[in-house]
């Protein structure tokens, strides 16, 4: 069966203009892209898509088209087919959507397949580490940080050149961004395309670099960014702030800032799961008599009441005053207060006399009670 010519594949005549060929290709590429077809027809669509892409690759290049018109044959299609297969066609399909809808691609600083226009691309992301106090990690905070960001060069408009006339076509690939190679095999000549190593596929060279950015198309600038840290952030978590990172390519969106959260150790507050634990020193008199005491919480210094006879190691729990259970959660863990009864190292003579008198008047002696009840414990 006779294979179709490239013109027949695209449904155009041999006298068609470049614009007519391009429009025909765009229409057929959209029609036959495999992602637009059910699984049972995907293989057929993929083959059609590759045929359309190969036909356009030849007919959109004036030199290739001239050679095809002059030397083309029925076997030319098979010999000229790219070794890249469907993957290369998919890249071309991305260019169609860029042209129709203005969508950016993941490739930066290169010419667009159809119009020679630079492609819009989002800026790169930034990763930083940020240390928070214990209180900041629980209750949230707004932080202003100074960070070096990449800013699009406003002098050269991201061309990298001193003037527009300093952007010239690459002499190696003649402005096409690719170089054609021919490999002779026992099966015939296989034509391949490789990215031009001199211009990295852009098709352009810079004769004189921009004096402001040095041809890099970006400049490093220090900028103060205010970040809102939500309450309830867990230690060693990462936060994402969209659209505040490095500038994009050619008007593309800014990248994101990712923040690795580190929480500083606190000598007083200790976190266990979603609860907070503190050790609170109290005098032995307050432990004996009870009464009102003060405790430091995350929000303020609060008054608490302890019962008479409080022992060393006893605890008091403030419900719902601990850590939030997640970012912006309304539910909190508990706040544990552990009492440490402190004895004075030095007391006055009058106090000693008072305590001796109290010791004689009371019949309570925990030491004697313990020894009497457990004098045979060594034999057990």
Coordinates of C-alpha atoms in Angstrom, one line a residue:
X1 CA 0.0 0.0 0.0
X2 CA 1.4 3.4 -1.0
X3 CA 2.3 5.6 1.9
X4 CA 0.9 9.1 2.0
X5 CA 3.2 12.1 1.3
X6 CA 3.8 14.6 4.0
X7 CA 1.4 17.0 2.3
X8 CA -1.3 14.3 2.3
X9 CA -0.7 13.6 5.9
X10 CA -1.4 17.2 6.8
X11 CA -4.2 17.6 4.2
X12 CA -2.5 20.5 2.4
X13 CA -1.3 21.1 -1.1
X14 CA 2.3 21.3 -2.2
X15 CA 1.8 25.1 -2.8
X16 CA 0.5 25.7 0.8
X17 CA 2.1 28.5 2.7
X18 CA 4.0 28.0 6.0
X19 CA 1.0 29.5 7.9
X20 CA -1.4 27.1 6.2
X21 CA 0.9 24.1 7.1
X22 CA 1.1 25.2 10.7
X23 CA -2.6 25.6 11.1
X24 CA -3.2 22.2 9.6
X25 CA -0.7 20.6 11.9
X26 CA -2.1 22.3 15.0
X27 CA -5.6 21.0 14.1
X28 CA -4.5 17.4 13.5
X29 CA -2.1 17.2 16.5
X30 CA -5.0 18.2 18.7
X31 CA -7.2 15.7 17.0
X32 CA -4.8 12.7 17.3
X33 CA -3.1 13.3 20.6
X34 CA -3.4 9.9 22.4
X35 CA -4.6 11.4 25.7
X36 CA -7.7 12.5 23.9
X37 CA -8.7 8.9 22.9
X38 CA -9.9 5.9 24.8
X39 CA -7.5 3.0 25.6
X40 CA -8.6 0.8 22.7
X41 CA -7.8 3.6 20.2
X42 CA -4.7 5.0 21.9
X43 CA -2.2 2.9 19.7
X44 CA -3.8 4.1 16.5
X45 CA -3.9 7.7 17.7
X46 CA -0.3 7.5 18.8
X47 CA 0.8 6.4 15.3
X48 CA -1.3 9.1 13.6
X49 CA 0.2 11.7 16.0
X50 CA 3.7 10.7 15.2
X51 CA 3.0 10.8 11.5
X52 CA 1.6 14.3 11.8
X53 CA 4.5 15.5 13.9
X54 CA 7.1 14.1 11.4
X55 CA 5.3 15.6 8.5
X56 CA 5.2 19.0 10.1
X57 CA 8.9 18.8 11.2
X58 CA 9.9 18.5 7.6
X59 CA 7.4 20.8 5.9
X60 CA 7.9 23.6 8.5
X61 CA 11.6 23.7 7.8
X62 CA 12.3 25.5 4.5
X63 CA 15.5 23.6 3.8
X64 CA 14.0 20.2 4.7
X65 CA 10.9 21.0 2.6
X66 CA 13.0 21.9 -0.4
X67 CA 15.0 18.7 -0.1
X68 CA 11.8 16.7 0.3
X69 CA 10.1 18.3 -2.7
X70 CA 13.2 17.6 -4.8
X71 CA 14.3 14.2 -3.6
X72 CA 11.4 12.8 -1.6
X73 CA 10.2 9.2 -2.3
X74 CA 7.7 6.8 -0.8
X75 CA 10.3 5.4 1.5
X76 CA 11.4 8.9 2.8
X77 CA 8.8 8.9 5.6
X78 CA 10.2 5.7 7.3
X79 CA 13.8 6.8 6.9
X80 CA 13.3 10.3 8.2
X81 CA 11.3 9.2 11.2
X82 CA 12.8 10.5 14.5
X83 CA 14.1 7.9 17.0
X84 CA 12.5 9.9 19.7
X85 CA 9.0 8.3 19.1
X86 CA 6.0 9.5 20.9
X87 CA 7.9 11.4 23.6
X88 CA 9.0 14.0 21.0
X89 CA 5.5 14.4 19.7
X90 CA 4.3 15.0 23.2
X91 CA 6.7 17.9 23.5
X92 CA 5.4 19.4 20.4
X93 CA 1.9 19.0 21.7
X94 CA 2.9 21.1 24.7
X95 CA 3.9 23.8 22.4
X96 CA 0.5 23.8 20.8
X97 CA -1.1 24.5 24.2
X98 CA 1.4 27.2 24.9
X99 CA 0.4 28.9 21.6
X100 CA -3.3 28.5 22.1
X101 CA -3.7 29.2 25.8
X102 CA -0.4 30.9 26.8
X103 CA 0.5 28.1 29.3
X104 CA 4.1 27.9 30.5
X105 CA 6.2 24.9 30.1
X106 CA 9.0 23.4 32.1
X107 CA 11.7 24.5 29.7
X108 CA 13.1 27.9 30.3
X109 CA 14.8 30.5 28.1
X110 CA 14.2 28.7 24.8
X111 CA 12.4 29.7 21.6
X112 CA 8.8 28.6 21.1
X113 CA 8.3 26.0 18.4
X114 CA 6.0 28.2 16.4
X115 CA 6.7 31.8 16.8
X116 CA 10.3 32.1 18.1
X117 CA 8.9 33.7 21.3
X118 CA 10.5 32.9 24.7
X119 CA 8.4 30.6 26.9
X120 CA 6.8 31.7 30.1
X121 CA 8.0 29.6 33.1
X122 CA 7.4 29.8 36.8
X123 CA 10.4 30.8 39.0
X124 CA 12.4 28.4 41.0
X125 CA 11.5 27.5 44.6
X126 CA 13.5 28.5 47.7
X127 CA 14.1 26.4 50.7
X128 CA 15.0 28.0 54.1
X129 CA 15.3 26.9 57.7
X130 CA 13.5 28.9 60.4
X131 CA 13.9 28.5 64.2
X132 CA 10.9 29.3 66.4
X133 CA 10.6 29.6 70.1
X134 CA 8.4 27.1 71.9
X135 CA 5.7 29.7 72.3
X136 CA 5.8 30.7 68.7
X137 CA 5.4 27.1 67.5
X138 CA 2.3 26.6 69.6
X139 CA 0.5 29.9 69.3
X140 CA 1.7 31.0 65.8
X141 CA 3.6 34.2 64.9
X142 CA 4.4 36.5 62.0
X143 CA 8.0 36.5 61.0
X144 CA 9.9 39.0 58.9
X145 CA 12.9 37.4 57.3
X146 CA 15.6 38.7 54.9
X147 CA 16.3 36.4 52.0
X148 CA 18.3 36.6 48.7
X149 CA 15.9 36.1 45.8
X150 CA 16.4 36.0 42.1
X151 CA 14.8 39.0 40.4
X152 CA 14.2 39.3 36.6
X153 CA 16.6 41.7 35.0
X154 CA 14.6 44.8 34.1
X155 CA 17.5 46.2 32.1
X156 CA 17.7 43.5 29.4
X157 CA 14.2 42.2 29.9
X158 CA 15.7 38.7 30.4
X159 CA 17.4 38.6 27.0
X160 CA 20.8 38.5 28.7
X161 CA 22.0 40.9 26.0
X162 CA 23.3 44.5 26.2
X163 CA 20.9 45.6 23.4
X164 CA 18.3 43.8 21.3
X165 CA 20.7 43.9 18.3
X166 CA 23.2 41.9 20.4
X167 CA 20.8 38.8 20.2
X168 CA 21.8 37.0 17.0
X169 CA 21.0 33.7 15.4
X170 CA 23.3 30.8 16.3
X171 CA 25.7 30.2 13.5
X172 CA 26.0 26.5 14.3
X173 CA 22.3 25.6 14.0
X174 CA 21.3 28.7 11.9
X175 CA 18.8 29.7 14.5
X176 CA 16.9 26.5 14.6
X177 CA 18.1 25.2 17.9
X178 CA 18.7 21.7 16.6
X179 CA 21.2 20.0 14.3
X180 CA 20.3 17.3 11.9
X181 CA 22.5 14.2 11.6
X182 CA 22.4 11.3 9.2
X183 CA 23.5 7.8 10.2
X184 CA 24.1 5.2 7.5
X185 CA 23.1 1.7 8.5
X186 CA 22.4 -1.5 6.6
X187 CA 18.7 -0.6 6.8
X188 CA 19.3 2.8 5.1
X189 CA 19.9 6.3 6.3
X190 CA 18.5 7.3 9.7
X191 CA 18.0 11.0 10.3
X192 CA 18.2 12.3 13.8
X193 CA 17.9 15.7 15.5
X194 CA 20.0 16.8 18.4
X195 CA 19.9 19.9 20.5
X196 CA 22.5 22.4 19.4
X197 CA 25.3 22.4 22.0
X198 CA 26.4 25.9 21.2
X199 CA 23.1 27.7 22.0
X200 CA 21.5 24.9 24.2
X201 CA 18.5 24.7 21.8
X202 CA 17.6 28.4 22.0
X203 CA 18.7 29.1 18.4
X204 CA 20.2 32.4 19.5
X205 CA 23.6 33.6 20.7
X206 CA 24.4 36.8 22.6
X207 CA 27.1 39.0 21.0
X208 CA 27.4 41.3 24.1
X209 CA 26.1 40.4 27.5
X210 CA 23.9 42.7 29.6
X211 CA 26.1 44.8 31.9
X212 CA 23.7 44.7 34.8
X213 CA 23.0 40.9 35.1
X214 CA 26.1 39.7 33.2
X215 CA 23.9 37.7 30.8
X216 CA 22.3 35.6 33.6
X217 CA 18.9 37.3 33.0
X218 CA 18.4 37.4 36.8
X219 CA 20.0 39.4 39.6
X220 CA 20.3 38.5 43.3
X221 CA 18.5 40.9 45.6
X222 CA 17.9 40.9 49.3
X223 CA 14.3 41.1 50.2
X224 CA 12.3 41.1 53.4
X225 CA 9.5 38.7 53.3
X226 CA 6.8 38.4 56.0
X227 CA 5.7 34.9 56.7
X228 CA 2.6 33.9 58.8
X229 CA 3.4 30.9 60.9
X230 CA 0.1 29.2 61.8
X231 CA -0.6 28.0 65.3
X232 CA -0.2 24.3 66.0
X233 CA 2.8 23.7 63.7
X234 CA 4.5 20.5 64.6
X235 CA 8.3 20.4 65.1
X236 CA 10.4 19.4 62.0
X237 CA 7.6 20.1 59.6
X238 CA 7.7 22.1 56.3
X239 CA 5.5 25.0 55.3
X240 CA 4.9 26.2 51.7
X241 CA 4.3 29.8 50.8
X242 CA 3.1 30.1 47.2
X243 CA 4.1 32.8 44.8
X244 CA 6.7 34.6 47.0
X245 CA 9.9 32.9 45.8
X246 CA 12.2 33.7 42.8
X247 CA 10.9 35.6 39.8
X248 CA 9.7 33.6 36.8
X249 CA 10.9 33.6 33.2
X250 CA 9.4 36.2 30.9
X251 CA 6.5 37.2 33.2
X252 CA 5.9 33.8 34.6
X253 CA 4.7 33.3 38.2
X254 CA 7.0 33.5 41.1
X255 CA 8.3 30.3 42.7
X256 CA 7.4 29.2 46.2
X257 CA 9.2 29.4 49.5
X258 CA 9.5 26.2 51.5
X259 CA 10.3 26.7 55.2
X260 CA 11.7 23.9 57.4
X261 CA 10.5 24.5 60.9
X262 CA 12.9 24.0 63.9
X263 CA 11.7 24.5 67.4
X264 CA 14.2 25.7 70.1
X265 CA 14.4 23.7 73.3
X266 CA 12.9 25.5 76.3
X267 CA 14.2 25.0 79.8
X268 CA 10.7 25.3 81.4
X269 CA 8.1 24.1 78.9
X270 CA 8.4 20.4 77.8
X271 CA 6.2 18.9 75.1
X272 CA 5.0 15.4 75.2
X273 CA 2.7 14.6 72.3
X274 CA 0.1 17.4 72.5
X275 CA 0.5 18.1 76.2
X276 CA 2.8 20.6 77.9
X277 CA 4.6 19.7 81.2
X278 CA 6.3 22.1 83.6
X279 CA 8.0 21.7 87.0
X280 CA 6.9 24.3 89.5
X281 CA 8.9 24.8 92.7
X282 CA 6.8 25.5 95.9
X283 CA 7.8 26.1 99.5
X284 CA 7.3 23.4 102.1
X285 CA 5.0 25.7 104.0
X286 CA 2.8 26.2 100.9
X287 CA 2.8 22.4 100.5
X288 CA 1.7 22.0 104.1
X289 CA -0.9 24.8 104.3
X290 CA -2.1 25.0 100.7
X291 CA -3.2 28.3 99.2
X292 CA -2.8 30.4 96.0
X293 CA 0.3 30.2 93.9
X294 CA 1.5 31.5 90.5
X295 CA 2.4 29.5 87.4
X296 CA 3.8 30.7 84.0
X297 CA 1.7 29.5 81.1
X298 CA 2.2 30.2 77.4
X299 CA -0.3 33.1 77.5
X300 CA 0.4 34.7 80.9
X301 CA 1.3 34.3 84.6
X302 CA -1.8 32.7 86.2
X303 CA -2.9 32.0 89.7
X304 CA -3.6 28.5 90.8
X305 CA -4.8 27.0 94.1
X306 CA -3.2 23.9 95.8
X307 CA -4.7 21.8 98.5
X308 CA -3.1 21.5 102.0
X309 CA -0.7 18.6 102.3
X310 CA 0.5 18.7 98.7
X311 CA 3.4 16.3 98.2
X312 CA 6.5 16.6 96.2
X313 CA 5.7 15.1 92.7
X314 CA 2.0 15.8 92.9
X315 CA 0.5 17.4 89.8
X316 CA -2.3 19.8 88.8
X317 CA -3.7 19.7 85.3
X318 CA -5.1 22.7 83.3
X319 CA -7.3 21.2 80.7
X320 CA -7.2 22.4 77.1
X321 CA -4.1 24.6 77.7
X322 CA -1.5 22.5 76.0
X323 CA -0.5 22.3 72.3
X324 CA -2.9 22.6 69.5
X325 CA -3.6 19.2 67.8
X326 CA -2.7 20.5 64.3
X327 CA -2.4 23.6 62.2
X328 CA -5.1 26.1 63.1
X329 CA -6.9 23.5 65.1
X330 CA -9.2 24.7 67.9
X331 CA -8.5 21.6 70.1
X332 CA -5.6 21.6 72.5
X333 CA -3.9 19.1 74.8
X334 CA -3.5 19.7 78.5
X335 CA -1.0 21.6 80.7
X336 CA 0.6 19.5 83.5
X337 CA 2.0 21.3 86.5
X338 CA 4.4 19.1 88.6
X339 CA 5.1 20.4 92.1
X340 CA 8.6 20.3 93.5
X341 CA 8.6 21.0 97.3
X342 CA 11.7 23.0 98.2
X343 CA 13.2 23.1 101.7
X344 CA 15.1 26.2 102.9
X345 CA 18.9 25.6 103.3
X346 CA 19.1 28.2 106.0
X347 CA 16.6 29.3 108.7
X348 CA 16.7 31.7 111.6
X349 CA 17.1 30.6 115.2
X350 CA 13.5 31.7 116.1
X351 CA 12.2 29.6 113.3
X352 CA 14.2 26.6 114.5
X353 CA 12.7 26.9 118.0
X354 CA 9.2 27.2 116.5
X355 CA 9.7 24.0 114.5
X356 CA 11.1 22.1 117.5
X357 CA 8.1 23.1 119.5
X358 CA 5.8 22.0 116.6
X359 CA 7.7 18.7 116.4
X360 CA 7.1 18.0 120.2
X361 CA 3.4 19.0 120.0
X362 CA 2.5 16.7 117.0
X363 CA 2.3 13.0 117.3
X364 CA 2.9 12.5 113.5
X365 CA 6.2 11.0 112.7
X366 CA 6.3 9.3 109.2
X367 CA 9.8 7.9 109.8
X368 CA 8.9 6.0 112.9
X369 CA 5.6 4.8 111.3
X370 CA 7.5 3.4 108.3
X371 CA 10.2 1.6 110.3
X372 CA 7.6 0.1 112.7
X373 CA 5.5 -1.3 109.8
X374 CA 8.5 -2.6 107.8
X375 CA 11.1 -3.7 110.4
X376 CA 10.9 -7.3 109.0
X377 CA 11.2 -6.3 105.4
X378 CA 14.8 -7.5 105.1
X379 CA 13.6 -11.1 105.8
X380 CA 11.0 -11.1 103.1

